[in-house]
Coordinates of C-alpha atoms and ligand atoms in Angstrom, one line a residue:
X1 CA 78.7 77.5 132.5
X2 CA 78.3 74.5 134.6
X3 CA 79.0 74.8 138.3
X4 CA 82.2 73.0 139.3
X5 CA 82.1 69.9 141.5
X6 CA 84.6 69.5 144.4
X7 CA 85.0 66.9 147.0
X8 CA 83.2 68.0 150.2
X9 CA 85.6 66.9 152.8
X10 CA 88.8 68.3 151.2
X11 CA 90.2 71.3 153.0
X12 CA 90.8 73.3 150.1
X13 CA 87.2 72.8 148.8
X14 CA 85.7 73.9 152.1
X15 CA 87.9 77.0 152.1
X16 CA 86.8 77.8 148.7
X17 CA 83.2 77.2 149.6
X18 CA 83.5 79.5 152.6
X19 CA 84.9 82.2 150.5
X20 CA 82.3 82.0 147.8
X21 CA 79.5 82.0 150.6
X22 CA 81.1 85.1 152.3
X23 CA 81.2 86.8 149.0
X24 CA 77.4 86.2 148.5
X25 CA 77.8 82.9 146.3
X26 CA 75.4 80.0 146.3
X27 CA 77.0 76.6 147.1
X28 CA 75.2 73.3 147.1
X29 CA 76.3 71.2 150.2
X30 CA 75.7 67.8 151.3
X31 CA 73.7 67.2 154.4
X32 CA 72.4 64.0 156.0
X33 CA 68.9 64.8 154.7
X34 CA 69.2 66.1 151.1
X35 CA 71.7 68.3 149.3
X36 CA 71.0 72.0 150.4
X37 CA 71.6 75.3 148.3
X38 CA 73.5 77.3 150.9
X39 CA 73.8 81.1 151.0
X40 CA 74.7 83.4 153.9
X41 CA 71.5 83.9 155.9
X42 CA 72.3 87.6 156.8
X43 CA 73.0 88.6 153.0
X44 CA 69.7 89.8 151.3
X45 CA 71.4 90.0 147.9
X46 CA 72.6 86.2 148.1
X47 CA 69.3 85.0 149.4
X48 CA 67.4 86.7 146.7
X49 CA 69.8 85.0 144.1
X50 CA 69.0 81.7 145.9
X51 CA 65.1 82.2 145.4
X52 CA 65.9 83.2 141.8
X53 CA 68.1 80.2 141.2
X54 CA 65.6 77.7 142.7
X55 CA 62.6 79.5 141.0
X56 CA 61.0 79.5 144.5
X57 CA 57.9 81.3 145.5
X58 CA 58.9 84.2 147.6
X59 CA 56.6 83.5 150.5
X60 CA 58.4 80.5 151.6
X61 CA 60.7 80.9 154.7
X62 CA 64.0 79.2 154.6
X63 CA 65.8 77.1 157.3
X64 CA 68.8 78.6 158.8
X65 CA 71.5 75.9 159.2
X66 CA 73.8 76.3 162.3
X67 CA 76.7 74.4 163.7
X68 CA 75.0 73.7 167.0
X69 CA 72.9 75.3 169.9
X70 CA 75.5 78.1 170.6
X71 CA 75.1 79.6 167.2
X72 CA 71.3 78.9 167.1
X73 CA 70.8 81.1 170.1
X74 CA 72.0 84.0 168.1
X75 CA 69.0 83.5 165.9
X76 CA 66.2 82.0 168.0
X77 CA 64.7 82.1 171.5
X78 CA 64.9 78.8 173.1
X79 CA 62.3 77.7 175.7
X80 CA 63.2 74.8 177.9
X81 CA 61.4 72.4 175.7
X82 CA 63.3 73.8 172.6
X83 CA 66.6 73.4 174.4
X84 CA 65.8 69.8 175.3
X85 CA 64.9 68.9 171.8
X86 CA 68.0 70.6 170.4
X87 CA 70.1 68.7 173.0
X88 CA 68.6 65.4 172.2
X89 CA 68.3 65.5 168.4
X90 CA 71.1 67.9 167.3
X91 CA 73.0 67.5 165.0
X92 CA 70.4 65.8 163.1
X93 CA 67.3 65.9 160.9
X94 CA 65.1 68.0 163.2
X95 CA 64.3 71.6 162.4
X96 CA 62.9 73.9 165.3
X97 CA 60.7 77.0 164.5
X98 CA 61.1 79.4 167.3
X99 CA 60.5 83.0 168.1
X100 CA 63.1 85.1 166.2
X101 CA 65.8 86.6 168.3
X102 CA 65.8 90.6 168.2
X103 CA 69.4 90.7 166.9
X104 CA 69.4 87.6 164.8
X105 CA 71.8 87.8 161.8
X106 CA 69.1 87.1 159.2
X107 CA 67.9 89.2 156.4
X108 CA 64.1 89.6 156.2
X109 CA 64.1 87.5 153.0
X110 CA 65.4 84.6 154.7
X111 CA 62.6 84.0 156.9
X112 CA 60.0 85.8 154.8
X113 CA 59.8 88.7 157.2
X114 CA 58.2 86.6 159.9
X115 CA 58.8 86.8 163.7
X116 CA 59.9 83.3 163.9
X117 CA 62.9 81.5 162.6
X118 CA 63.4 77.9 161.6
X119 CA 66.8 76.3 162.9
X120 CA 68.6 73.2 162.2
X121 CA 72.1 71.7 162.9
X122 CA 73.0 69.3 160.1
X123 CA 74.8 66.0 160.9
X124 CA 76.9 65.8 157.8
X125 CA 80.6 66.3 158.5
X126 CA 81.1 68.5 155.6
X127 CA 78.2 70.8 156.4
X128 CA 79.4 71.0 160.1
X129 CA 83.0 71.8 158.9
X130 CA 81.8 74.5 156.7
X131 CA 79.6 76.1 159.3
X132 CA 82.2 76.0 162.0
X133 CA 84.8 77.5 159.5
X134 CA 82.3 80.3 158.4
X135 CA 80.9 80.9 161.8
X136 CA 77.7 82.3 160.0
X137 CA 74.4 80.7 159.7
X138 CA 73.5 79.4 156.2
X139 CA 70.0 79.2 154.7
X140 CA 70.0 76.0 152.7
X141 CA 66.7 74.8 151.1
X142 CA 67.0 71.8 148.9
X143 CA 69.3 72.2 146.0
X144 CA 66.7 71.7 143.1
X145 CA 64.3 73.7 141.2
X146 CA 61.3 74.6 143.2
X147 CA 58.5 71.8 143.3
X148 CA 61.0 69.2 141.7
X149 CA 62.3 66.0 143.4
X150 CA 64.9 66.9 146.4
X151 CA 68.6 65.9 145.3
X152 CA 70.2 63.2 147.3
X153 CA 73.4 63.0 145.1
X154 CA 75.8 65.8 143.9
X155 CA 74.8 64.6 140.2
X156 CA 71.1 65.4 141.1
X157 CA 72.0 69.0 142.0
X158 CA 73.9 69.4 138.8
X159 CA 71.0 67.9 136.9
X160 CA 68.6 70.7 138.1
X161 CA 70.7 73.8 139.0
X162 CA 74.3 73.6 137.3
X163 CA 73.8 76.9 135.4
X164 CA 72.6 79.0 138.3
X165 CA 74.8 78.2 141.2
X166 CA 78.6 78.8 142.0
X167 CA 79.8 75.3 143.4
X168 CA 78.7 71.8 144.3
X169 CA 80.4 69.9 147.2
X170 CA 80.2 66.3 146.6
X171 CA 79.7 64.3 149.8
X172 CA 78.3 61.2 148.3
X173 CA 74.7 60.1 148.7
X174 CA 72.7 61.6 151.6
X175 CA 72.3 59.0 154.4
X176 CA 68.8 60.0 155.6
X177 CA 67.4 61.0 152.1
X178 CA 64.2 62.9 153.3
X179 CA 64.1 66.5 154.4
X180 CA 64.1 67.2 158.2
X181 CA 61.1 67.0 160.5
X182 CA 59.9 70.5 161.2
X183 CA 58.5 71.2 164.7
X184 CA 57.3 74.6 165.9
X185 CA 57.9 75.1 169.7
X186 CA 56.1 77.9 171.6
X187 CA 57.0 77.7 175.2
X188 CA 56.2 74.2 176.3
X189 CA 53.8 73.6 173.3
X190 CA 55.1 71.7 170.2
X191 CA 53.6 71.4 166.8
X192 CA 54.5 69.2 164.0
X193 CA 54.7 71.3 160.8
X194 CA 56.1 68.6 158.4
X195 CA 57.0 65.0 158.9
X196 CA 60.6 64.2 157.9
X197 CA 63.7 62.3 158.4
X198 CA 63.3 62.1 162.3
X199 CA 60.4 59.9 163.1
X200 CA 57.4 61.6 165.1
X201 CA 57.7 58.7 167.8
X202 CA 61.3 59.9 168.8
X203 CA 60.1 63.4 169.3
X204 CA 57.0 62.5 171.1
X205 CA 59.3 60.8 173.7
X206 CA 60.1 64.4 174.8
X207 CA 57.1 66.4 173.7
X208 CA 54.4 64.1 174.4
X209 CA 51.6 63.7 171.6
X210 CA 52.3 66.2 168.9
X211 CA 49.6 68.3 167.2
X212 CA 49.9 68.3 163.4
X213 CA 49.5 71.7 161.8
X214 CA 46.2 72.1 159.8
X215 CA 46.9 71.1 156.2
X216 CA 45.7 74.4 154.9
X217 CA 46.5 76.0 151.5
X218 CA 48.5 78.6 153.3
X219 CA 52.0 78.0 152.4
X220 CA 53.5 77.7 155.9
X221 CA 56.4 76.0 154.5
X222 CA 57.6 74.8 150.9
X223 CA 57.3 71.2 151.9
X224 CA 53.5 72.0 152.7
X225 CA 52.5 73.2 149.2
X226 CA 50.2 70.6 147.8
X227 CA 52.3 69.7 144.8
X228 CA 55.8 69.3 145.6
X229 CA 58.6 66.8 145.1
X230 CA 57.0 66.1 141.7
X231 CA 58.4 64.0 138.9
X232 CA 57.4 64.7 135.3
X233 CA 55.3 61.5 135.3
X234 CA 52.1 61.5 137.1
X235 CA 52.0 59.5 140.3
X236 CA 49.4 56.8 141.4
X237 CA 49.6 55.7 145.1
X238 CA 48.8 52.4 146.7
X239 CA 49.2 50.4 143.7
X240 CA 49.6 46.6 144.0
X241 CA 50.0 45.9 140.2
X242 CA 51.4 47.8 137.1
X243 CA 48.7 49.1 134.7
X244 CA 49.5 49.6 130.9
X245 CA 52.0 52.4 130.5
X246 CA 52.9 52.5 134.1
X247 CA 56.3 51.9 135.8
X248 CA 56.0 50.6 139.5
X249 CA 57.9 51.7 142.5
X250 CA 57.8 48.7 144.9
X251 CA 58.2 48.1 148.5
X252 CA 58.7 44.8 150.4
X253 CA 57.0 41.8 148.6
X254 CA 55.8 44.2 145.7
X255 CA 59.0 44.1 143.7
X256 CA 58.1 46.7 141.1
X257 CA 60.7 48.1 138.6
X258 CA 62.7 49.4 141.4
X259 CA 62.0 48.2 145.1
X260 CA 62.4 50.9 147.7
X261 CA 63.3 48.1 150.3
X262 CA 62.9 44.3 149.6
X263 CA 63.0 43.7 153.2
X264 CA 60.4 46.4 154.0
X265 CA 62.8 48.5 155.9
X266 CA 61.4 52.2 156.0
X267 CA 64.8 53.6 156.8
X268 CA 66.3 52.1 153.6
X269 CA 63.1 53.2 151.6
X270 CA 63.6 56.8 152.8
X271 CA 67.2 56.9 151.7
X272 CA 66.1 55.6 148.3
X273 CA 62.9 57.4 147.5
X274 CA 64.0 60.6 145.7
X275 CA 66.6 58.7 143.5
X276 CA 64.2 56.1 142.7
X277 CA 61.5 58.5 141.7
X278 CA 64.2 60.4 139.4
X279 CA 65.3 57.0 137.8
X280 CA 61.7 55.9 137.1
X281 CA 61.1 59.3 135.7
X282 CA 63.8 59.0 133.1
X283 CA 62.0 55.8 131.7
X284 CA 59.5 58.2 130.2
X285 CA 56.5 56.4 131.4
X286 CA 53.3 58.5 131.7
X287 CA 52.6 57.3 135.3
X288 CA 54.7 56.0 138.2
X289 CA 52.6 53.7 140.3
X290 CA 53.7 53.4 143.9
X291 CA 53.2 50.4 146.3
X292 CA 51.6 50.9 149.7
X293 CA 53.9 52.2 152.2
X294 CA 53.2 51.5 155.9
X295 CA 52.4 54.7 157.9
X296 CA 54.7 54.0 161.0
X297 CA 58.4 55.5 161.7
X298 CA 59.6 57.1 158.6
X299 CA 56.7 56.0 156.7
X300 CA 54.8 59.2 157.7
X301 CA 57.3 61.3 155.9
X302 CA 57.4 59.0 152.9
X303 CA 53.8 59.1 152.4
X304 CA 53.6 62.8 153.0
X305 CA 56.1 63.3 150.2
X306 CA 54.5 60.7 147.9
X307 CA 51.1 62.5 148.4
X308 CA 52.6 65.7 147.4
X309 CA 54.3 64.1 144.4
X310 CA 50.9 62.8 143.3
X311 CA 49.0 66.0 144.0
X312 CA 47.5 68.0 141.0
X313 CA 50.2 70.2 139.6
X314 CA 50.1 74.0 140.0
X315 CA 50.1 75.6 136.6
X316 CA 52.1 78.5 138.0
Ligands
LIG1 P1 63.1 73.2 152.9 O1 64.1 74.3 153.3 O2 62.6 73.3 151.5 O3 63.4 71.9 153.5 O4 61.8 73.7 153.8 C1 61.7 74.6 154.8 C2 60.6 74.1 155.9 O5 60.8 75.1 157.0 C3 59.2 74.4 155.4 O6 58.7 73.2 155.3 C4 58.6 75.2 156.5 O7 57.7 74.4 157.2 C5 59.7 75.5 157.4 N1 59.8 76.9 158.0 C6 60.9 77.7 157.8 N2 60.8 78.9 158.5 C7 59.6 78.7 159.1 C8 58.8 79.7 159.8 N3 59.3 80.8 160.2 N4 57.6 79.3 160.3 C9 57.1 78.1 159.9 N5 57.7 77.2 159.3 C10 58.9 77.6 158.8
LIG2 MG1 62.6 71.2 148.7

């Protein structure tokens, strides 16, 4: 049976979602980054079902979503720098990886048994309302089968997961459209684990120059698997023209079949990226060629996602 779809900001929908989540259910929720598949972070059975629904490899730790700093402090230990980052950027597309609090209400499966925890306060009104009503942290990886393109609309969620989840809250298209930026904070040291919806330059105003975690094969995070965000078609990067049998994803003056942003705006391009890859994928071309995207601002995260979409596919 296909999961029902309810309007996200309706009081009755939120109460229903909260009841499902308290009972161990899986609910897809809108956030400002992408749609998340939410489960109670303390409920090992619910989190196990979530891994199964996504077909996600078990070694990947999940992000615990909180209403704000107060709830976050039940889960993680905040250094001064971590607190400063949360105060500046929460709610918003920044995930902080911190030492796990001894009494964190988090099952081992949620953070893959690590002694660290990843925390984020989402800025979407519906996600906030749900977290405040529940007063429980929710793990919420992207609401799509593992490795596939992240969902930025409720319909994308239904396209991938409708049979395996309990409810989708429809909050319209995601305003940021890229997953959060992940930063590990150890005392006064910060490391960029994954570029994302908050530009590195904004974070560096507080942290100073950020080290980037080594791009090893060790799966530190789902977003760090080499092949991820992958359409069915192959992906060819830095394309300035369309070759035979290709569709072209454009940017700026390279119009393509879909242009991520005709005016060359990286924020607009980020918002459209995943939906555009999905749409081009439905055209049945063997390859999606992608125009060059500048590396500054959100371009760092866009290029990161595109490189992973273009990477050789795991056969597993
Ligand atoms: P996703 O939920 O798919 O947006 O991705 C979760 C991200 O959180 C991954 O990219 C990881 O980098 C990161 N993450 C979650 N928990 C941890 C942790 N304990 N240590 C390091 N990274 C983590
Ligand atoms: Mg994902």
